Short mmCIF file of C-alpha atoms in Angstrom, two decimals:
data_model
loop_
_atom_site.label_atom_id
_atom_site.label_comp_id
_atom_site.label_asym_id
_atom_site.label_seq_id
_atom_site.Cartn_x
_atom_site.Cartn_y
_atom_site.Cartn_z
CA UNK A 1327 -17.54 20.63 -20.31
CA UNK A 1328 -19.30 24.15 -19.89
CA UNK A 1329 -21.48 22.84 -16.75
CA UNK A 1330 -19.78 22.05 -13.78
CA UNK A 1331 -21.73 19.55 -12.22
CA UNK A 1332 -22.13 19.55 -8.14
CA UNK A 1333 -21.00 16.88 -5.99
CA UNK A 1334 -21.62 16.16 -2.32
CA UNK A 1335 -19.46 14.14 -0.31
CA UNK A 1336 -20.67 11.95 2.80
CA UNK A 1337 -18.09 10.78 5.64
CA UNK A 1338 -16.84 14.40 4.59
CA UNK A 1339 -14.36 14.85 8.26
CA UNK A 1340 -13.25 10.89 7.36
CA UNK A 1341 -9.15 10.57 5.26
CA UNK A 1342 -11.19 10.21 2.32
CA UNK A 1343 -14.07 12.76 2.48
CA UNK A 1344 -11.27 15.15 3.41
CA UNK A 1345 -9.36 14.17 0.23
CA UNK A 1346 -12.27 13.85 -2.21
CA UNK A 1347 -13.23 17.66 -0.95
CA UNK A 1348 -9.70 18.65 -1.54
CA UNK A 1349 -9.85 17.30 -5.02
CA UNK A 1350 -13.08 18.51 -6.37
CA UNK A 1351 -12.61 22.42 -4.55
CA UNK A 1352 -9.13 22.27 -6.99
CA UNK A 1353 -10.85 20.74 -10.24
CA UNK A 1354 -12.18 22.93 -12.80
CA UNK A 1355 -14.64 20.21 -13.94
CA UNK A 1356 -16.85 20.22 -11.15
CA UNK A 1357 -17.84 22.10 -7.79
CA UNK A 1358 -19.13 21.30 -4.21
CA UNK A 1359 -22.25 21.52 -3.37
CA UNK A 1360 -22.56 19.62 -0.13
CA UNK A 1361 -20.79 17.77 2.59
CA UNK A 1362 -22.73 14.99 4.70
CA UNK A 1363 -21.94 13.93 8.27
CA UNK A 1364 -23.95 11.27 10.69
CA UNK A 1365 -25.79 13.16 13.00
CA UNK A 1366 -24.35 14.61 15.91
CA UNK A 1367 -20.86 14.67 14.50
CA UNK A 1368 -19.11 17.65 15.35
CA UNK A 1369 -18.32 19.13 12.02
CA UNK A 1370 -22.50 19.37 11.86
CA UNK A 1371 -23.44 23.19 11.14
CA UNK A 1372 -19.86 23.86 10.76
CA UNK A 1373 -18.53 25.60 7.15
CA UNK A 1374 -16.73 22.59 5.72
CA UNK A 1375 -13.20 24.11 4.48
CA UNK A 1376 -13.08 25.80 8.58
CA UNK A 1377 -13.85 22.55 9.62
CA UNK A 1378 -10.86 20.92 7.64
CA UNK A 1379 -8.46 24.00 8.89
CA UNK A 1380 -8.68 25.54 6.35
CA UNK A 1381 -10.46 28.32 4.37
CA UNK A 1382 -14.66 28.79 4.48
CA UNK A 1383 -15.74 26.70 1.02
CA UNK A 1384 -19.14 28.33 1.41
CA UNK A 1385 -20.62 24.83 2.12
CA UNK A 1386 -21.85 23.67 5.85
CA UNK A 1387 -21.49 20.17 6.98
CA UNK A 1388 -25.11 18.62 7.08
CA UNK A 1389 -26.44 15.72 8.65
CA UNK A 1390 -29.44 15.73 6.07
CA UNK A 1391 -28.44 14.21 3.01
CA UNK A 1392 -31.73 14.29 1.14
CA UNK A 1393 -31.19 18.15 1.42
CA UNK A 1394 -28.02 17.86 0.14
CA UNK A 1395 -28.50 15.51 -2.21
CA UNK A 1396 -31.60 18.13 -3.66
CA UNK A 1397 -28.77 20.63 -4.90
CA UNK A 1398 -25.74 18.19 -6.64
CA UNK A 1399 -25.76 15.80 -10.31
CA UNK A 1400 -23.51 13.57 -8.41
CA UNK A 1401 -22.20 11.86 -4.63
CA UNK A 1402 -19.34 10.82 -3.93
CA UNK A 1403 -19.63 8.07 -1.10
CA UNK A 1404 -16.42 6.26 0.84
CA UNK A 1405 -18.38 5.90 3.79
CA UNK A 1406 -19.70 2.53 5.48
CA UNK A 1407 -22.16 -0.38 3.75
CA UNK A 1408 -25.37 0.29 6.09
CA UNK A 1409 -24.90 4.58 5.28
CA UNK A 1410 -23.88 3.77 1.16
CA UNK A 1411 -27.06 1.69 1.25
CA UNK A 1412 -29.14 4.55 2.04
CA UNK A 1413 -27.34 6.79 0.18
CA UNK A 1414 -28.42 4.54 -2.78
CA UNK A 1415 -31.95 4.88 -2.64
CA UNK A 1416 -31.99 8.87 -1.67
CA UNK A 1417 -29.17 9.33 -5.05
CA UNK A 1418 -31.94 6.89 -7.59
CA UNK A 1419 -34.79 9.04 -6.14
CA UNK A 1420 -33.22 12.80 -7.06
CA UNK A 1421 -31.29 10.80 -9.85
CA UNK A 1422 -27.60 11.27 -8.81
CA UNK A 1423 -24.80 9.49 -10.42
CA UNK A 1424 -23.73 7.77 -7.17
CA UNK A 1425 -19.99 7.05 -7.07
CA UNK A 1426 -19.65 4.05 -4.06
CA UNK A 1427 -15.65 3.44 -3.36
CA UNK A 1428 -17.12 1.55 0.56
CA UNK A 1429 -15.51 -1.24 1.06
CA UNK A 1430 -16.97 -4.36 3.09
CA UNK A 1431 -20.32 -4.44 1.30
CA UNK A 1432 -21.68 -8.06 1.31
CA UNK A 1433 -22.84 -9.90 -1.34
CA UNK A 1434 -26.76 -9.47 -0.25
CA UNK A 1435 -26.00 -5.81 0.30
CA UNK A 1436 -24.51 -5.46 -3.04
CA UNK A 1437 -27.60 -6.81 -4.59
CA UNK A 1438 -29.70 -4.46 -2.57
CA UNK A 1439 -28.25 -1.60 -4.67
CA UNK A 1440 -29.25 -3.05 -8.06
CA UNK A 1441 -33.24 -1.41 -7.26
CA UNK A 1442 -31.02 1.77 -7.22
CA UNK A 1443 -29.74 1.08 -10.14
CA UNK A 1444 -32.72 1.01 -12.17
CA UNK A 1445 -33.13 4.16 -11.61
CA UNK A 1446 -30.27 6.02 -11.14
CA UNK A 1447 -26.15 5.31 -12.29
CA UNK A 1448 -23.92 3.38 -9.76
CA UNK A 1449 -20.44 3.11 -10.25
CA UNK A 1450 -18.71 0.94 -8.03
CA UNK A 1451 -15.44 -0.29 -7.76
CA UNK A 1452 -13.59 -1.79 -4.60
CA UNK A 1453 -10.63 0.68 -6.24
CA UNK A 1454 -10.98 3.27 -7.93
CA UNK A 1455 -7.72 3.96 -9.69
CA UNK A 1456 -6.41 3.80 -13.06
CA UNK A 1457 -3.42 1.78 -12.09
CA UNK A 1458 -5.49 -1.13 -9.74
CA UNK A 1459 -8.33 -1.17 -12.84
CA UNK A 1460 -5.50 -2.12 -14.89
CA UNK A 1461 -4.05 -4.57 -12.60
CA UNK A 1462 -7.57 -5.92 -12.04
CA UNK A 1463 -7.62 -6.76 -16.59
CA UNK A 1464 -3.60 -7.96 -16.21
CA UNK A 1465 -4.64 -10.39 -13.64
CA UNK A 1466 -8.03 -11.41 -15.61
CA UNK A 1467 -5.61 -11.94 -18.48
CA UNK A 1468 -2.55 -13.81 -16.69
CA UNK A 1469 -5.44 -16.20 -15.28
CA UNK A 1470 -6.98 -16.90 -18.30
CA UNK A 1471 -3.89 -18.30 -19.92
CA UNK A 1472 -2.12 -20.20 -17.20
CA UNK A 1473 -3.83 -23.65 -16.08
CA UNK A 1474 -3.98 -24.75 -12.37
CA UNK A 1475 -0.92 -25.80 -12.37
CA UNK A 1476 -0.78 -22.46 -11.15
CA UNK A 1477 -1.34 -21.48 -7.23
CA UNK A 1478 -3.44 -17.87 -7.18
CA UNK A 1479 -2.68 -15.66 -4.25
CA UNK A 1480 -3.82 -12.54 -3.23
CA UNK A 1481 -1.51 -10.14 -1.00
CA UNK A 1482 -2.48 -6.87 0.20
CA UNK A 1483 -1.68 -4.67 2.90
CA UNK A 1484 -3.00 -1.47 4.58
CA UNK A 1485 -2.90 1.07 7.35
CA UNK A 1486 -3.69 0.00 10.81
CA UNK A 1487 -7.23 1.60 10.95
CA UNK A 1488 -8.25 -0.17 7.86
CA UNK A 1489 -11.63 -2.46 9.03
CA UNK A 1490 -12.42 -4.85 6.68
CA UNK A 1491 -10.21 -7.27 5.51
CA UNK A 1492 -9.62 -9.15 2.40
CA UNK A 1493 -9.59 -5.22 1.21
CA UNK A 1494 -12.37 -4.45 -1.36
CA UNK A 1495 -9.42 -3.88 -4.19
CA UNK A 1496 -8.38 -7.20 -3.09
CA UNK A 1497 -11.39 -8.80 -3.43
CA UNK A 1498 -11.78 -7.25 -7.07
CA UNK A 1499 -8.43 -8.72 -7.90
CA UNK A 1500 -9.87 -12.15 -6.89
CA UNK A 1501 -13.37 -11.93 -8.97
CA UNK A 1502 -10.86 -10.93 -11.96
CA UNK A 1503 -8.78 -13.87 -11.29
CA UNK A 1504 -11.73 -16.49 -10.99
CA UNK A 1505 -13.67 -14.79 -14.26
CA UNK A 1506 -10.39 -15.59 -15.94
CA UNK A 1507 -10.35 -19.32 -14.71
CA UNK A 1508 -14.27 -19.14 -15.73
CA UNK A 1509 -14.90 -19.75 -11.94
CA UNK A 1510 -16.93 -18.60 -9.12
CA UNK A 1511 -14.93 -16.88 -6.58
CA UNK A 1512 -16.97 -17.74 -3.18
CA UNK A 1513 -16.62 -21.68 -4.56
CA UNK A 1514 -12.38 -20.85 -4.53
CA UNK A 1515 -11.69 -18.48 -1.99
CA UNK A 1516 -9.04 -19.54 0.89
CA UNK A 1517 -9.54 -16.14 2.91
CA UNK A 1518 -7.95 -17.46 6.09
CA UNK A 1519 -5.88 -20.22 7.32
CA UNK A 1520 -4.50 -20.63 10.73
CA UNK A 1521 -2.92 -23.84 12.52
CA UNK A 1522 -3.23 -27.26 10.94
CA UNK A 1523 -5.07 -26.28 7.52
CA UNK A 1524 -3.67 -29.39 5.59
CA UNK A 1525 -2.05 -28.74 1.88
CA UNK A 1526 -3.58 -26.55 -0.11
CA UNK A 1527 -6.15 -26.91 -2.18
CA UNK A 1528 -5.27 -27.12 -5.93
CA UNK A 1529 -7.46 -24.33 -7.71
CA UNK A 1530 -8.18 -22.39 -4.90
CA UNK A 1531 -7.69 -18.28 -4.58
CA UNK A 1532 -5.78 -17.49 -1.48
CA UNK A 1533 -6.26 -14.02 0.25
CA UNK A 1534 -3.55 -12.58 2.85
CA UNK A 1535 -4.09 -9.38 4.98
CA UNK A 1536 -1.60 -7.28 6.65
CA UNK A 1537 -2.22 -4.26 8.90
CA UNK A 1538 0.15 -2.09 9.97
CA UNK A 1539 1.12 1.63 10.11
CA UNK A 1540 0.10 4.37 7.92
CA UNK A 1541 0.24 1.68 4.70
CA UNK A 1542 -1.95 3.52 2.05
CA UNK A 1543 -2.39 0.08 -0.29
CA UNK A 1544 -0.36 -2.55 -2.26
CA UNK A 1545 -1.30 -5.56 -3.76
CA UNK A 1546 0.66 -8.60 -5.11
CA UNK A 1547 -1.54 -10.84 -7.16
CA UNK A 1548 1.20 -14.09 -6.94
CA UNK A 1549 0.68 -17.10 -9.42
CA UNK A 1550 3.07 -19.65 -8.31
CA UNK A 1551 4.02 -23.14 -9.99
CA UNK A 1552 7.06 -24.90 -9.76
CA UNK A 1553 9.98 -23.65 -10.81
CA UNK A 1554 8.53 -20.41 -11.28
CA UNK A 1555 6.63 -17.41 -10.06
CA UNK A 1556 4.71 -14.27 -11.80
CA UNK A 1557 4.07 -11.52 -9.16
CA UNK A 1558 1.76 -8.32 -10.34
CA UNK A 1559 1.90 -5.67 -8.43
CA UNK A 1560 0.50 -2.07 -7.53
CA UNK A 1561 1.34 0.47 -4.62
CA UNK A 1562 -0.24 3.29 -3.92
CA UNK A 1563 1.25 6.10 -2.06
CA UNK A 1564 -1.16 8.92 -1.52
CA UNK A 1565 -5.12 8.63 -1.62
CA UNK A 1566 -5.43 11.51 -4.19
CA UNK A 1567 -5.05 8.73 -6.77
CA UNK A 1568 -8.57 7.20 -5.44
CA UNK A 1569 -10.11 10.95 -5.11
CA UNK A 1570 -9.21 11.66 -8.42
CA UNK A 1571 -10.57 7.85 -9.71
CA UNK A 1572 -13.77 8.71 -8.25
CA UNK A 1573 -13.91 12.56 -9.56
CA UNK A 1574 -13.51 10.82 -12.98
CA UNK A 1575 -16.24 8.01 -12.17
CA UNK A 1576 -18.44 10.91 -11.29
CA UNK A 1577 -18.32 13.07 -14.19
CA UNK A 1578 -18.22 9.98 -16.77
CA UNK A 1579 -21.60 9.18 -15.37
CA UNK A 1580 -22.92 12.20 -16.33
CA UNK A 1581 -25.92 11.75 -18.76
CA UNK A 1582 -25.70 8.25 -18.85
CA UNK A 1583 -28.36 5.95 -18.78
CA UNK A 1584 -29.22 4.18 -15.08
CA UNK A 1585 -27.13 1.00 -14.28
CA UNK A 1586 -24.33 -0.19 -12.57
CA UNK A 1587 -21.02 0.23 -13.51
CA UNK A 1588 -17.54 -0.08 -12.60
CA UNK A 1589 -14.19 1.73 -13.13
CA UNK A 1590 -13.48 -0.76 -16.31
CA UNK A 1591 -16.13 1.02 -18.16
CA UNK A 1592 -15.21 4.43 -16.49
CA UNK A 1593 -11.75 4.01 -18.12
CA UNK A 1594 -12.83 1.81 -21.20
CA UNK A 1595 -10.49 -1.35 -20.21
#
């Protein structure tokens, strides 16, 4: 790839903005171009890489992302659903590939990002690494060919500041799991149960959430009959394995026509 193509990053001073930065200022496949903050956030004005500790990058926090947005091919956004949605219609309207890895986007808000779409390329993906895309097609798979008989559960764990909770990657993981049983997930999903709760229901997808510490992610997809048990599983250990998942997304969308995608047809699973 001769041209490198600019990316901004919004929630640039959050684990992840600092991370994605980190991981495109290293690439040689792309460069940054801009760095977005809320307004009246103290990195605001303030030359990024200083801001971060370390050396000037030559690119100052803004609080403007339309002016940011004016100079890049591509955003990277791990921010929060109400921001990502406006970030979609700013990216369709200078024609950004918009890379979303926010988590806690509702259904209804999710739709609100197809008009963005249509003009524009999405990818999102509630993970975006190789090793949870793969997970997410094992688990499709593994679904597909075992009957009810079968109990689905969903275990993931996190850091203590983590928000939302099933996680987004966990929620992936379920869709996967329900497309594989050729169901609807919202009609199967058990995502909390607390004092009397009765058996459980045969068919249903169970979700489980623990916070604690600095976790960075696992997940344990469990399907459990009896006698037996499968467990798939996948730990991460350092966030460079998203930043790098969504550097990929954003170059892949390069030239491609608008849509939405995901990180199966990033990698071609």
């Amino acid at each position: 790839m001769t041209h490198k193509p600019g990316i901004v990053v919004t929630g640039a001073s959050g684990r992840m903005g600092q991370m994605l930065i980190r991981t495109i200022t290293e690439s040689d496949r792309a460069h940054l171009v801009g760095a977005v903050e809320r307004k009246g956030h103290a990195w605001v004005g303030q030359d990024v890489g200083k801001a971060m500790g370390g050396a000037d990058l030559d690119v100052v926090v803004t609080d403007d992302p339309l002016e940011a947005f004016a100079r890049a091919q591509a955003v990277i956004d791990f921010t929060a659903p109400a921001a990502t949605l406006e970030f979609s219609t700013l990216a369709a309207q200078a024609r950004l590939v918009h890379v979303i890895g926010t988590t806690g986007l509702s259904e209804e808000q999710i739709e609100q990002l197809q008009p963005a779409a249509r003009h524009a390329v999405i990818v999102r993906a509630g993970n975006m690494s190789l090793g949870v895309n793969l997970l997410t097609r094992l688990t499709e798979k593994v679904a597909a060919a075992l009957d009810t008989d079968f109990d689905i559960e969903i275990v993931e764990s996190h850091h203590h500041h983590k928000v939302d909770a099933p996680s987004g990657t966990a929620l992936m993981l379920g869709e996967a799991a329900a497309r594989g049983r050729g169901v609807s997930l919202s009609d199967v999903a058990d995502r909390g149960r607390d004092g009397m709760t009765g058996a459980r229901k045969k068919g249903d997808i169970g979700f489980a959430a623990i916070r604690g510490g600095d976790i960075v992610g696992e997940h344990d997809v469990l399907f459990a009959a009896p006698g037996e048990r499968i467990v798939l599983r996948h730990i991460a250990t350092d966030r460079a394995v998203f930043a790098r998942g969504a550097l990929t997304a954003a170059l892949w969308g390069q030239g491609k026509a608008p849509g939405a995608y995901n990180m199966v047809d990033v990698l071609g699973l």
